XYZ file of C-alpha atoms in Angstrom:
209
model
C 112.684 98.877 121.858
C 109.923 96.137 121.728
C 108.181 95.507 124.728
C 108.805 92.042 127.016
C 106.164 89.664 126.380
C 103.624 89.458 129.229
C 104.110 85.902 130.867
C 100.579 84.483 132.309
C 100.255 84.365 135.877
C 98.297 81.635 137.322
C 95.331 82.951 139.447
C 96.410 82.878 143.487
C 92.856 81.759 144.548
C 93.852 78.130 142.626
C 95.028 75.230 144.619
C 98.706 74.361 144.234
C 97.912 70.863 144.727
C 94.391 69.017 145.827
C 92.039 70.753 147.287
C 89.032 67.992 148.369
C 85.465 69.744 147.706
C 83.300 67.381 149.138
C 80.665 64.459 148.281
C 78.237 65.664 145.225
C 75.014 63.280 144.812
C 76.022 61.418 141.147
C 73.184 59.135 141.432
C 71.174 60.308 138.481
C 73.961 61.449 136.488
C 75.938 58.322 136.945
C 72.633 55.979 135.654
C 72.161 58.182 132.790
C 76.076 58.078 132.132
C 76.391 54.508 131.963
C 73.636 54.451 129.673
C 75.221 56.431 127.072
C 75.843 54.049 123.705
C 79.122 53.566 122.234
C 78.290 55.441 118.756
C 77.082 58.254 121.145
C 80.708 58.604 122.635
C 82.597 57.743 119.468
C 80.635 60.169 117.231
C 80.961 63.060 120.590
C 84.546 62.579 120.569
C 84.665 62.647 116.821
C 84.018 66.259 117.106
C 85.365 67.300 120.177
C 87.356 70.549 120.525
C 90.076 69.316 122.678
C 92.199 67.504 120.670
C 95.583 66.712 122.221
C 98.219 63.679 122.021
C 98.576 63.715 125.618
C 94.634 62.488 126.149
C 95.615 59.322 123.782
C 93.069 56.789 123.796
C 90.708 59.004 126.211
C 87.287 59.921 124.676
C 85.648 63.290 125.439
C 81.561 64.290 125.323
C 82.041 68.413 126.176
C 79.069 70.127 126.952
C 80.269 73.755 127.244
C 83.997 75.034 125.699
C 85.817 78.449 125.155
C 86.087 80.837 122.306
C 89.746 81.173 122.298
C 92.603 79.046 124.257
C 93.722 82.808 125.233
C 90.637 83.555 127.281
C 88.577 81.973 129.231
C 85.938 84.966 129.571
C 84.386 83.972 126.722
C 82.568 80.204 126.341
C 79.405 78.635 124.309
C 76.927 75.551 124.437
C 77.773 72.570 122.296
C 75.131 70.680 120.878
C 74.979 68.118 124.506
C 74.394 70.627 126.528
C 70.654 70.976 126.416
C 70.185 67.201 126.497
C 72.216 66.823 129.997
C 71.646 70.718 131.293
C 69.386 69.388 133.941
C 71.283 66.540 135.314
C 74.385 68.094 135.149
C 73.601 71.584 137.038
C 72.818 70.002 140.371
C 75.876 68.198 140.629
C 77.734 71.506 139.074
C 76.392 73.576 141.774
C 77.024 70.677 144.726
C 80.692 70.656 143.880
C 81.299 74.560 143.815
C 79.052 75.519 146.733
C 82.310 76.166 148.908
C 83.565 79.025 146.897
C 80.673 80.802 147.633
C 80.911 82.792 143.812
C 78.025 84.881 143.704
C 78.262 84.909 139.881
C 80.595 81.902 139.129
C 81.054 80.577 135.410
C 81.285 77.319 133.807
C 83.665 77.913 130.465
C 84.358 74.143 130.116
C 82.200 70.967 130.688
C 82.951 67.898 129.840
C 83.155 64.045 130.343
C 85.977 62.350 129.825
C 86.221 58.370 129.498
C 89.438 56.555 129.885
C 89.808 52.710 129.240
C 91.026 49.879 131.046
C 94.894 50.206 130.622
C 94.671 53.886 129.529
C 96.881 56.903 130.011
C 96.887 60.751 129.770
C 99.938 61.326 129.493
C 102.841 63.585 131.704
C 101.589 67.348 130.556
C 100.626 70.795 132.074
C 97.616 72.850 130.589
C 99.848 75.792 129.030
C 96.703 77.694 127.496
C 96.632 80.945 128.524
C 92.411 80.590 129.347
C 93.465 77.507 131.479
C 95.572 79.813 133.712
C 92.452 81.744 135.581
C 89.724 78.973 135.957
C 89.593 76.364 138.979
C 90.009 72.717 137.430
C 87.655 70.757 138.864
C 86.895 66.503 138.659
C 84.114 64.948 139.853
C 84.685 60.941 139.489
C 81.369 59.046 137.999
C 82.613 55.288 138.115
C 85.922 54.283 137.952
C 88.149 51.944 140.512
C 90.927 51.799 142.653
C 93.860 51.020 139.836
C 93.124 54.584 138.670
C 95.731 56.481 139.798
C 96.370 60.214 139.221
C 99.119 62.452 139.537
C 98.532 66.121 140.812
C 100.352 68.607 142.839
C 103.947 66.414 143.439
C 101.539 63.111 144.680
C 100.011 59.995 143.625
C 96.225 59.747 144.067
C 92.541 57.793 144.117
C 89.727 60.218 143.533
C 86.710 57.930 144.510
C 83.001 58.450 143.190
C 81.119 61.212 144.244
C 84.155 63.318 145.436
C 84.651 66.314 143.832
C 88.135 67.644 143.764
C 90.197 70.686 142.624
C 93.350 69.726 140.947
C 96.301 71.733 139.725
C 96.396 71.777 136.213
C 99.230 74.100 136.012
C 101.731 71.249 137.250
C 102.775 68.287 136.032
C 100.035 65.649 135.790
C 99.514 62.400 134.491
C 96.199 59.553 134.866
C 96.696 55.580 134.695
C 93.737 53.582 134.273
C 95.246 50.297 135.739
C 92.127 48.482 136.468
C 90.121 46.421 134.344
C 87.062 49.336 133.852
C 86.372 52.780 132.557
C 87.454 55.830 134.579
C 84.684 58.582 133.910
C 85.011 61.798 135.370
C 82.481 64.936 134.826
C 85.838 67.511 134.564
C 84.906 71.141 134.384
C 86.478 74.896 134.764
C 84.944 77.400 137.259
C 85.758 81.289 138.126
C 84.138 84.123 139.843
C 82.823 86.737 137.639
C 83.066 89.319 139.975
C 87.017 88.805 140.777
C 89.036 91.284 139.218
C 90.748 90.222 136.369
C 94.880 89.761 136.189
C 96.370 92.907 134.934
C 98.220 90.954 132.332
C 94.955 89.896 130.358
C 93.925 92.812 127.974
C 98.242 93.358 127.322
C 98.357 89.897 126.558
C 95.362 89.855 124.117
C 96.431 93.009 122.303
C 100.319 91.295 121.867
C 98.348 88.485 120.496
C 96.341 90.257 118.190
C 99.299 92.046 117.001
C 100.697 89.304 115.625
């Protein structure tokens, strides 16, 4: 008799909803954000790894991805990530401080620019390495006709404020002002939590295949 397929569980240190972080100082980041030129955003998102209808008109510059959309353990620089290392570490480290992870890890890094009268459409993020990994947004400009939908509720996540959503729910973004929304949106986990008992199973079913 086969054996039942191993269904993910979501990690039980990861907000069911909102969980509000704190203020992070954007200042640098933000100048050097709105700085960026169009071809540098059009060509990033050209060749960015996350590639999903849902995201629709929403351009992407990631800094730091994983291997495989089965496990987040594994991750790797992109090309960015040198460039903006040393503005984006500070503000990396500002909005995690609270978990107090003595080796916490970064497996995805990214902006993500949405224009005036832009969506991300009704979705949850089914990858199995999205499962483990706190989802974390910190807002670099945007204005108060964004509106995002996270744990059940309708919110505005103002500048400066990073926030832990659930990514495992439904969610959905409107931009429904007349300017970009840019958030810094990244994944973050302890190292030294022990790891669900389903992983390895899961990976050798998958390999199996």
């Amino acid at each position: 008799m086969s054996a039942i397929p191993l269904e993910p569980a979501a990690n039980p240190r990861k907000t069911m909803g909102v969980r509000k972080l704190g203020p992070v100082d954007i200042t640098a980041l933000r100048a050097a954000v709105l700085a960026i030129p169009e071809d540098v955003w059009d060509a990033e998102n050209a060749g960015k790894p996350n590639r999903f209808e849902v995201l629709d008109e929403t351009r992407h510059i990631v800094f730091r991805f994983v291997d495989s959309p089965r496990d987040w353990r594994g991750s790797h620089d992109r090309a960015a990530w040198p460039q903006w290392r040393g503005l984006l570490e500070p503000v990396l480290a500002q909005a995690v401080r609270g978990y107090g992870y003595a080796r916490g890890v970064f497996p995805r890094v990214m902006f993500a620019r949405m224009p005036p009268g832009g969506v991300i459409h009704p979705h949850i993020d089914a990858n199995p390495a999205a499962k483990w990994p706190h989802k974390i947004h910190v807002p670099v400009s945007t204005n108060p006709g964004v509106v995002s939908f996270f744990g059940g509720g309708e919110h505005y996540f103002p500048p400066g404020e990073a926030v832990e959503v659930n990514n495992l729910g439904p969610h959905w973004v409107r931009n429904g002002g007349d300017t970009d929304r840019i958030h810094l949106i990244f994944e973050y986990y302890d190292a030294d939590q022990p790891e669900p008992g389903w992983l390895e199973p899961f990976l050798l079913a998958g390999a199996a295949r």
